[in-house]
Tab-separated table of N, CA and C and ligand atoms in Angstrom:
chain	number	residue	atom	x	y	z
A	1	MET	N	16.642	14.823	0.000
A	1	MET	CA	15.342	13.994	1.041
A	1	MET	C	15.261	12.804	-0.423
A	2	LYS	N	15.037	12.319	0.547
A	2	LYS	CA	15.109	10.715	-0.551
A	2	LYS	C	13.428	10.301	-0.354
A	3	ARG	N	12.606	10.555	-1.252
A	3	ARG	CA	11.032	10.148	-1.098
A	3	ARG	C	10.084	9.132	-1.262
A	4	VAL	N	9.581	8.254	-0.275
A	4	VAL	CA	9.365	6.643	-0.439
A	4	VAL	C	8.010	6.941	-0.971
A	5	LEU	N	7.743	5.887	-1.551
A	5	LEU	CA	6.282	5.304	-2.266
A	5	LEU	C	6.027	3.623	-2.339
A	6	THR	N	4.658	4.090	-1.664
A	6	THR	CA	4.042	2.348	-1.332
A	6	THR	C	2.317	2.479	-1.471
A	7	TYR	N	1.919	0.795	-2.060
A	7	TYR	CA	0.754	0.995	-2.346
A	7	TYR	C	-0.196	0.393	-1.817
A	8	GLY	N	-1.513	0.395	-1.078
A	8	GLY	CA	-1.889	-0.824	-0.758
A	8	GLY	C	-3.888	-0.447	0.025
A	9	THR	N	-4.229	-1.190	0.164
A	9	THR	CA	-5.392	-0.728	0.665
A	9	THR	C	-5.839	-0.316	1.969
A	10	PHE	N	-5.069	-0.717	2.874
A	10	PHE	CA	-4.689	-0.678	4.857
A	10	PHE	C	-6.316	-0.494	5.289
A	11	ASP	N	-7.004	-1.466	4.917
A	11	ASP	CA	-8.171	-1.900	5.739
A	11	ASP	C	-8.011	-2.556	6.628
A	12	LEU	N	-9.009	-1.840	7.820
A	12	LEU	CA	-9.104	-2.300	8.896
A	12	LEU	C	-7.387	-2.781	9.529
A	13	LEU	N	-6.796	-0.932	9.765
A	13	LEU	CA	-5.767	-1.108	10.043
A	13	LEU	C	-5.226	-1.994	11.034
A	14	HIS	N	-3.779	-2.724	10.598
A	14	HIS	CA	-3.189	-3.545	11.797
A	14	HIS	C	-1.557	-3.360	12.172
A	15	TYR	N	-1.390	-3.997	12.722
A	15	TYR	CA	0.131	-4.342	12.834
A	15	TYR	C	1.033	-4.404	12.091
A	16	GLY	N	0.918	-5.401	11.004
A	16	GLY	CA	1.828	-6.098	9.998
A	16	GLY	C	1.311	-4.479	8.992
A	17	HIS	N	0.712	-3.554	8.593
A	17	HIS	CA	0.497	-2.641	8.460
A	17	HIS	C	1.737	-1.732	8.260
A	18	ILE	N	1.418	-1.353	9.581
A	18	ILE	CA	2.851	-0.647	10.876
A	18	ILE	C	3.598	-0.889	10.524
A	19	ASN	N	3.916	-2.114	10.533
A	19	ASN	CA	5.554	-2.703	10.560
A	19	ASN	C	5.640	-2.524	9.287
A	20	LEU	N	5.153	-2.525	7.827
A	20	LEU	CA	5.055	-2.647	6.533
A	20	LEU	C	6.028	-0.708	6.198
A	21	LEU	N	5.008	0.224	6.909
A	21	LEU	CA	5.020	1.457	7.187
A	21	LEU	C	6.088	2.042	7.288
A	22	LYS	N	6.231	1.470	9.015
A	22	LYS	CA	7.369	1.653	9.563
A	22	LYS	C	8.853	1.769	8.862
A	23	ARG	N	8.943	0.703	8.311
A	23	ARG	CA	9.807	0.058	7.264
A	23	ARG	C	10.399	0.417	5.681
A	24	ALA	N	8.901	0.957	5.637
A	24	ALA	CA	9.128	1.995	3.979
A	24	ALA	C	9.358	3.283	4.844
A	25	LYS	N	9.294	3.646	5.432
A	25	LYS	CA	10.025	4.954	5.864
A	25	LYS	C	11.175	5.191	6.616
A	26	ALA	N	11.620	3.951	6.761
A	26	ALA	CA	12.958	4.046	7.325
A	26	ALA	C	14.169	4.525	5.888
A	27	LEU	N	13.520	3.430	4.767
A	27	LEU	CA	14.294	3.854	3.759
A	27	LEU	C	14.628	5.438	3.270
A	28	GLY	N	13.793	5.944	3.563
A	28	GLY	CA	14.114	7.660	2.852
A	28	GLY	C	13.316	8.524	4.574
A	29	ASP	N	13.186	9.971	3.419
A	29	ASP	CA	12.593	11.027	4.770
A	29	ASP	C	11.303	11.222	4.703
A	30	TYR	N	10.889	10.649	3.549
A	30	TYR	CA	9.994	10.989	3.205
A	30	TYR	C	7.980	10.034	2.339
A	31	LEU	N	7.400	10.061	3.177
A	31	LEU	CA	6.703	7.883	2.888
A	31	LEU	C	5.358	8.984	2.462
A	32	ILE	N	5.189	8.317	0.960
A	32	ILE	CA	3.479	8.783	0.675
A	32	ILE	C	2.910	7.766	0.194
A	33	VAL	N	1.501	7.107	0.877
A	33	VAL	CA	0.589	6.133	0.419
A	33	VAL	C	0.410	6.408	-0.483
A	34	ALA	N	0.078	5.616	-1.532
A	34	ALA	CA	-1.055	5.491	-2.767
A	34	ALA	C	-2.350	4.703	-2.057
A	35	LEU	N	-3.551	5.403	-1.990
A	35	LEU	CA	-4.227	4.221	-1.014
A	35	LEU	C	-4.717	3.511	-2.078
A	36	SER	N	-5.842	2.567	-2.147
A	36	SER	CA	-6.483	2.346	-3.031
A	36	SER	C	-7.411	2.559	-2.749
A	37	THR	N	-8.770	3.435	-3.923
A	37	THR	CA	-10.449	4.525	-3.739
A	37	THR	C	-10.780	2.597	-4.130
A	38	ASP	N	-11.658	2.491	-2.907
A	38	ASP	CA	-12.876	2.098	-3.337
A	38	ASP	C	-13.436	1.337	-4.797
A	39	GLU	N	-13.781	2.339	-5.791
A	39	GLU	CA	-13.693	2.633	-7.305
A	39	GLU	C	-12.379	0.867	-7.827
A	40	PHE	N	-11.114	1.420	-7.558
A	40	PHE	CA	-10.375	0.773	-7.880
A	40	PHE	C	-10.440	-0.729	-7.716
A	41	ASN	N	-10.718	-0.927	-5.887
A	41	ASN	CA	-11.274	-2.315	-5.784
A	41	ASN	C	-12.299	-2.865	-6.073
A	42	ALA	N	-13.082	-2.236	-6.103
A	42	ALA	CA	-14.237	-2.816	-7.465
A	42	ALA	C	-14.086	-3.096	-8.558
A	43	THR	N	-13.143	-2.444	-9.033
A	43	THR	CA	-12.562	-3.287	-10.561
A	43	THR	C	-11.293	-4.925	-10.632
A	44	LYS	N	-11.012	-5.096	-9.101
A	44	LYS	CA	-10.394	-6.094	-8.847
A	44	LYS	C	-11.486	-7.156	-7.498
A	45	GLY	N	-12.834	-6.874	-7.714
A	45	GLY	CA	-13.216	-7.443	-6.795
A	45	GLY	C	-13.299	-7.325	-5.646
A	46	LYS	N	-12.841	-6.407	-5.019
A	46	LYS	CA	-12.340	-6.512	-3.624
A	46	LYS	C	-13.563	-5.088	-2.956
A	47	VAL	N	-14.221	-5.278	-1.638
A	47	VAL	CA	-14.751	-4.301	-1.142
A	47	VAL	C	-14.257	-4.442	0.310
A	48	ALA	N	-13.735	-3.269	1.016
A	48	ALA	CA	-13.336	-3.032	1.532
A	48	ALA	C	-13.773	-2.608	2.936
A	49	PHE	N	-13.505	-2.874	4.147
A	49	PHE	CA	-14.968	-2.820	5.727
A	49	PHE	C	-14.611	-0.935	5.304
A	50	HIS	N	-13.778	-0.435	5.504
A	50	HIS	CA	-14.605	0.795	5.430
A	50	HIS	C	-14.093	1.687	3.987
A	51	ASP	N	-14.542	2.861	4.184
A	51	ASP	CA	-14.256	3.753	3.234
A	51	ASP	C	-13.437	4.024	3.143
A	52	TYR	N	-12.814	5.246	1.441
A	52	TYR	CA	-12.017	5.635	1.057
A	52	TYR	C	-11.359	6.805	2.263
A	53	GLU	N	-12.249	7.429	2.364
A	53	GLU	CA	-12.099	8.586	3.406
A	53	GLU	C	-11.407	7.768	4.872
A	54	THR	N	-12.550	6.803	5.262
A	54	THR	CA	-11.997	6.533	6.260
A	54	THR	C	-10.811	6.100	6.495
A	55	ARG	N	-10.666	5.345	5.984
A	55	ARG	CA	-8.713	4.483	5.305
A	55	ARG	C	-7.921	5.714	5.580
A	56	LYS	N	-8.302	6.744	4.803
A	56	LYS	CA	-7.456	7.295	4.412
A	56	LYS	C	-7.058	8.369	5.715
A	57	LEU	N	-8.049	8.457	6.924
A	57	LEU	CA	-7.368	8.801	8.373
A	57	LEU	C	-5.949	8.336	8.656
A	58	MET	N	-5.536	7.164	8.128
A	58	MET	CA	-4.270	7.007	8.379
A	58	MET	C	-3.188	7.246	8.222
A	59	GLU	N	-3.685	8.786	7.406
A	59	GLU	CA	-1.985	9.934	7.414
A	59	GLU	C	-2.041	10.457	8.664
A	60	ALA	N	-2.373	10.269	9.826
A	60	ALA	CA	-2.075	10.747	10.965
A	60	ALA	C	-1.070	10.076	11.594
A	61	ILE	N	-0.433	8.717	10.927
A	61	ILE	CA	-0.023	7.832	11.365
A	61	ILE	C	1.792	8.477	11.530
A	62	ARG	N	2.566	8.290	12.804
A	62	ARG	CA	3.922	9.021	12.531
A	62	ARG	C	4.776	9.006	11.027
A	63	TYR	N	4.787	7.955	10.652
A	63	TYR	CA	5.717	7.266	9.658
A	63	TYR	C	4.995	8.049	7.401
A	64	VAL	N	4.060	8.171	7.948
A	64	VAL	CA	2.974	8.382	6.492
A	64	VAL	C	3.420	10.156	6.622
A	65	ASP	N	3.622	10.688	5.199
A	65	ASP	CA	3.571	11.862	4.975
A	65	ASP	C	2.592	12.501	4.406
A	66	LEU	N	2.169	11.771	3.466
A	66	LEU	CA	1.170	11.780	2.265
A	66	LEU	C	0.328	10.961	2.026
A	67	VAL	N	-1.358	10.812	1.655
A	67	VAL	CA	-1.455	9.852	1.502
A	67	VAL	C	-1.932	10.516	-0.208
A	68	ILE	N	-2.203	9.804	-1.330
A	68	ILE	CA	-2.600	10.068	-2.516
A	68	ILE	C	-3.413	8.959	-2.882
A	69	PRO	N	-4.624	9.130	-3.803
A	69	PRO	CA	-5.073	8.448	-4.155
A	69	PRO	C	-4.672	7.327	-5.508
A	70	GLU	N	-4.753	5.967	-5.165
A	70	GLU	CA	-4.653	5.015	-6.277
A	70	GLU	C	-5.912	4.325	-6.963
A	71	LYS	N	-6.193	4.938	-8.325
A	71	LYS	CA	-7.233	4.582	-9.153
A	71	LYS	C	-7.102	3.912	-9.965
A	72	ASN	N	-5.514	3.503	-9.950
A	72	ASN	CA	-5.787	2.348	-11.256
A	72	ASN	C	-4.323	1.659	-11.302
A	73	TRP	N	-3.965	0.515	-12.449
A	73	TRP	CA	-2.613	0.101	-12.239
A	73	TRP	C	-1.521	0.808	-12.878
A	74	GLU	N	-1.960	1.461	-14.086
A	74	GLU	CA	-1.389	2.398	-15.169
A	74	GLU	C	-0.314	3.811	-14.109
A	75	GLN	N	-0.880	4.024	-13.074
A	75	GLN	CA	-0.790	5.352	-12.401
A	75	GLN	C	0.563	5.564	-12.000
A	76	LYS	N	1.530	4.528	-12.299
A	76	LYS	CA	3.145	4.160	-10.680
A	76	LYS	C	3.501	5.108	-11.404
A	77	ILE	N	4.122	5.196	-12.840
A	77	ILE	CA	4.929	5.902	-13.000
A	77	ILE	C	5.027	7.592	-13.385
A	78	SER	N	3.983	7.974	-13.877
A	78	SER	CA	3.237	9.289	-13.468
A	78	SER	C	3.647	9.464	-11.822
A	79	ASP	N	3.112	8.498	-11.043
A	79	ASP	CA	3.185	9.101	-9.580
A	79	ASP	C	4.686	9.376	-9.072
A	80	VAL	N	5.395	8.589	-9.338
A	80	VAL	CA	6.851	8.539	-9.485
A	80	VAL	C	7.384	10.092	-9.928
A	81	LYS	N	6.767	10.474	-11.140
A	81	LYS	CA	7.466	11.389	-11.561
A	81	LYS	C	6.971	12.604	-10.808
A	82	ASP	N	5.264	12.905	-10.416
A	82	ASP	CA	4.932	13.578	-9.867
A	82	ASP	C	5.082	14.160	-9.037
A	83	TYR	N	5.169	13.034	-7.547
A	83	TYR	CA	6.396	13.023	-6.235
A	83	TYR	C	7.401	13.082	-6.252
A	84	HIS	N	8.038	12.625	-6.944
A	84	HIS	CA	9.624	12.900	-7.121
A	84	HIS	C	9.761	11.671	-6.466
A	85	VAL	N	9.813	10.427	-6.658
A	85	VAL	CA	9.782	9.169	-6.263
A	85	VAL	C	10.904	8.717	-6.394
A	86	ASP	N	11.706	8.062	-4.967
A	86	ASP	CA	13.068	7.394	-5.174
A	86	ASP	C	12.960	5.942	-5.445
A	87	VAL	N	11.972	5.570	-4.438
A	87	VAL	CA	12.334	4.011	-4.268
A	87	VAL	C	10.908	4.135	-4.275
A	88	VAL	N	9.872	2.993	-4.608
A	88	VAL	CA	8.949	2.305	-4.939
A	88	VAL	C	9.054	1.363	-3.936
A	89	VAL	N	8.245	1.090	-2.688
A	89	VAL	CA	8.383	-0.084	-1.783
A	89	VAL	C	6.654	-1.405	-2.460
A	90	MET	N	7.146	-2.251	-2.206
A	90	MET	CA	5.958	-3.274	-2.232
A	90	MET	C	5.833	-4.496	-1.648
A	91	GLY	N	4.920	-4.343	-0.985
A	91	GLY	CA	5.144	-6.264	-0.107
A	91	GLY	C	5.531	-7.205	-1.120
A	92	SER	N	5.966	-8.479	0.087
A	92	SER	CA	6.615	-9.300	-0.438
A	92	SER	C	5.743	-10.458	-1.677
A	93	ASP	N	4.245	-9.576	-1.165
A	93	ASP	CA	3.397	-10.906	-2.115
A	93	ASP	C	4.149	-11.017	-3.682
A	94	TRP	N	4.296	-9.674	-3.707
A	94	TRP	CA	4.672	-9.086	-5.087
A	94	TRP	C	6.440	-9.662	-5.495
A	95	ALA	N	7.220	-10.381	-4.742
A	95	ALA	CA	8.357	-10.606	-4.891
A	95	ALA	C	8.853	-11.411	-6.364
A	96	GLY	N	7.970	-12.406	-5.978
A	96	GLY	CA	8.492	-12.893	-7.220
A	96	GLY	C	7.757	-12.430	-8.627
A	97	SER	N	7.215	-11.304	-8.513
A	97	SER	CA	6.615	-11.266	-9.701
A	97	SER	C	7.755	-10.330	-10.834
A	98	ASP	N	7.663	-10.180	-11.746
A	98	ASP	CA	8.164	-9.139	-13.154
A	98	ASP	C	7.739	-7.905	-13.336
A	99	ARG	N	6.133	-8.147	-12.361
A	99	ARG	CA	5.397	-6.968	-13.213
A	99	ARG	C	5.353	-5.754	-12.792
A	100	PHE	N	6.383	-4.989	-11.756
A	100	PHE	CA	6.744	-4.208	-11.407
A	100	PHE	C	8.180	-4.145	-12.152
A	101	ASP	N	8.517	-4.665	-12.894
A	101	ASP	CA	10.335	-4.095	-13.036
A	101	ASP	C	10.419	-3.159	-14.161
A	102	TYR	N	8.782	-2.437	-14.502
A	102	TYR	CA	9.014	-1.537	-15.424
A	102	TYR	C	9.680	-0.073	-14.858
A	103	LEU	N	9.057	-0.444	-13.274
A	103	LEU	CA	9.993	1.005	-12.250
A	103	LEU	C	10.594	0.968	-12.684
A	104	LYS	N	11.730	0.154	-12.703
A	104	LYS	CA	13.425	0.223	-11.856
A	104	LYS	C	13.859	1.046	-13.567
A	105	ASP	N	13.034	1.597	-14.335
A	105	ASP	CA	14.004	2.927	-15.457
A	105	ASP	C	13.403	4.074	-14.346
A	106	TYR	N	12.858	4.113	-13.411
A	106	TYR	CA	12.550	4.964	-13.163
A	106	TYR	C	12.165	5.987	-11.706
A	107	CYS	N	12.552	4.325	-10.206
A	107	CYS	CA	13.289	4.681	-9.537
A	107	CYS	C	13.590	3.170	-8.868
A	108	GLU	N	14.471	3.227	-7.720
A	108	GLU	CA	14.819	2.224	-6.941
A	108	GLU	C	13.359	1.495	-6.536
A	109	LEU	N	13.166	-0.099	-6.461
A	109	LEU	CA	11.874	-1.029	-6.435
A	109	LEU	C	12.281	-1.651	-5.362
A	110	VAL	N	11.724	-1.830	-4.672
A	110	VAL	CA	12.665	-2.824	-3.267
A	110	VAL	C	11.167	-3.058	-2.842
A	111	PHE	N	11.110	-4.734	-2.559
A	111	PHE	CA	9.943	-5.270	-2.235
A	111	PHE	C	10.253	-6.105	-0.213
A	112	LEU	N	9.277	-5.322	0.866
A	112	LEU	CA	9.256	-5.795	1.662
A	112	LEU	C	8.581	-6.923	2.504
A	113	ASP	N	8.978	-7.863	3.320
A	113	ASP	CA	8.392	-8.856	3.643
A	113	ASP	C	7.193	-8.561	4.992
A	114	ARG	N	6.432	-9.362	4.204
A	114	ARG	CA	4.827	-9.147	5.216
A	114	ARG	C	4.761	-9.747	6.253
A	115	THR	N	4.154	-9.192	7.864
A	115	THR	CA	4.841	-9.671	8.956
A	115	THR	C	3.849	-11.013	9.162
A	116	PRO	N	4.690	-12.091	9.353
A	116	PRO	CA	3.424	-13.334	9.961
A	116	PRO	C	2.726	-13.130	10.506
A	117	GLY	N	1.035	-13.756	10.580
A	117	GLY	CA	0.488	-14.026	11.088
A	117	GLY	C	-1.290	-13.073	11.262
A	118	ILE	N	-0.801	-12.095	10.322
A	118	ILE	CA	-1.496	-11.345	9.915
A	118	ILE	C	-2.951	-10.873	9.035
A	119	SER	N	-3.227	-9.752	9.343
A	119	SER	CA	-3.896	-9.974	7.737
A	119	SER	C	-4.981	-9.183	7.733
A	120	THR	N	-5.504	-8.352	6.976
A	120	THR	CA	-7.009	-8.142	6.520
A	120	THR	C	-8.397	-9.351	6.496
A	121	THR	N	-7.591	-9.888	6.257
A	121	THR	CA	-9.142	-11.181	5.984
A	121	THR	C	-8.892	-12.114	6.926
A	122	LYS	N	-7.389	-12.290	7.422
A	122	LYS	CA	-7.421	-12.949	9.246
A	122	LYS	C	-8.482	-12.590	9.710
A	123	ILE	N	-7.942	-11.226	10.062
A	123	ILE	CA	-8.651	-10.001	11.446
A	123	ILE	C	-10.544	-10.134	10.805
A	124	LYS	N	-11.630	-10.335	9.451
A	124	LYS	CA	-12.415	-10.281	9.565
A	124	LYS	C	-12.646	-11.868	9.623
A	125	HIS	N	-11.726	-12.837	9.755
A	125	HIS	CA	-12.498	-14.346	9.438
A	125	HIS	C	-12.378	-14.855	11.402
A	126	ASP	N	-11.614	-13.785	12.014
A	126	ASP	CA	-11.581	-14.266	13.181
A	126	ASP	C	-12.402	-13.697	14.350
A	127	LEU	N	-13.297	-12.203	13.294
A	127	LEU	CA	-14.101	-12.031	13.905
A	127	LEU	C	-15.814	-12.401	13.445
A	128	GLY	N	-15.415	-13.316	12.559
A	128	GLY	CA	-16.696	-14.125	11.991
A	128	GLY	C	-17.234	-13.592	11.022
A	129	LEU	N	-16.845	-12.450	10.672
A	129	LEU	CA	-17.288	-11.678	9.056
A	129	LEU	C	-17.205	-11.718	7.700
A	130	VAL	N	-16.398	-13.098	7.825
A	130	VAL	CA	-16.226	-14.356	6.568
A	130	VAL	C	-15.927	-15.477	7.027
A	131	LYS	N	-16.608	-16.301	5.956
A	131	LYS	CA	-16.111	-17.524	6.637
A	131	LYS	C	-14.707	-18.389	6.326
A	132	ASP	N	-13.806	-17.899	5.345
A	132	ASP	CA	-13.168	-18.336	4.477
A	132	ASP	C	-11.769	-16.970	4.788
A	133	LYS	N	-10.369	-17.959	5.252
A	133	LYS	CA	-9.413	-17.440	5.095
A	133	LYS	C	-8.674	-16.644	3.954
A	134	ASN	N	-9.663	-17.081	2.574
A	134	ASN	CA	-8.427	-16.542	1.468
A	134	ASN	C	-9.680	-15.395	0.709
B	1	C2G	N1	1.251	-6.294	4.772
B	1	C2G	C1	2.161	-6.126	5.916
B	1	C2G	N2	2.116	-7.687	6.527
B	1	C2G	C2	0.878	-8.016	6.375
B	1	C2G	C3	0.068	-7.155	6.098
B	1	C2G	C4	0.253	-6.302	5.104
B	1	C2G	O1	3.561	-5.879	5.437
B	1	C2G	N3	0.571	-8.956	7.177
B	1	C2G	C5	1.137	-5.038	3.874
B	1	C2G	C6	1.261	-5.358	2.339
B	1	C2G	O2	2.928	-6.186	1.706
B	1	C2G	C7	1.108	-4.638	1.447
B	1	C2G	C8	0.627	-3.175	2.758
B	1	C2G	O3	0.674	-3.704	4.261
B	1	C2G	O4	2.665	-3.537	1.079
B	1	C2G	C9	-0.552	-2.905	2.861
B	1	C2G	O5	-1.992	-4.116	2.853
B	1	C2G	P1	-2.876	-4.281	1.960
B	1	C2G	O6	-3.652	-3.530	2.102
B	1	C2G	O7	-3.055	-5.607	2.179
B	1	C2G	O8	-2.578	-4.911	0.476
B	1	C2G	P2	-3.180	-4.623	-1.002
B	1	C2G	O9	-3.847	-3.609	-1.493
B	1	C2G	O10	-3.889	-6.075	-1.058
B	1	C2G	O11	-2.062	-5.062	-2.120
B	1	C2G	O12	2.413	-4.794	-2.166
B	1	C2G	C10	1.256	-3.470	-2.605
B	1	C2G	C11	0.114	-4.470	-2.533
B	1	C2G	O13	-0.346	-4.414	-3.842
B	1	C2G	C12	-0.949	-3.662	-1.739
């Protein structure tokens, strides 16, 4: 049983998220999503449109086996150990960075390309919920 773990907010769930989850699941047999809590997002200055409990409904997606809370930046090693994770998947937004290299001592680290043309921010912008795309 190969276990895969990925992190994110998954706000206003869209096909870019689904593509990511599908490809992450295809790297193994069991997919865990560490879903950013509202409190963790607040420390990053981010406010999700949907709260944690609403976003957690993504556990119904067929590719997702388990959703756990992402509460801070430091929990990744203990997540990998506690959930016997073989592969951590990050979005390609982090691909050029060595920020998560320390995880390679504990598991495989894979960066998956983002789906072009879609983001939570773009949806908010297109619906007139925010003025700026960034
Ligand atoms: N994603 C994607 N394609 C998009 C939009 C998002 O593949 N068009 C991916 C992101 O790369 C991420 C996941 O979907 O892996 C969740 O997206 P967000 O909730 O926007 O991620 P965020 O909370 O900004 O950060 O790599 C993990 C990131 O650090 C999670």
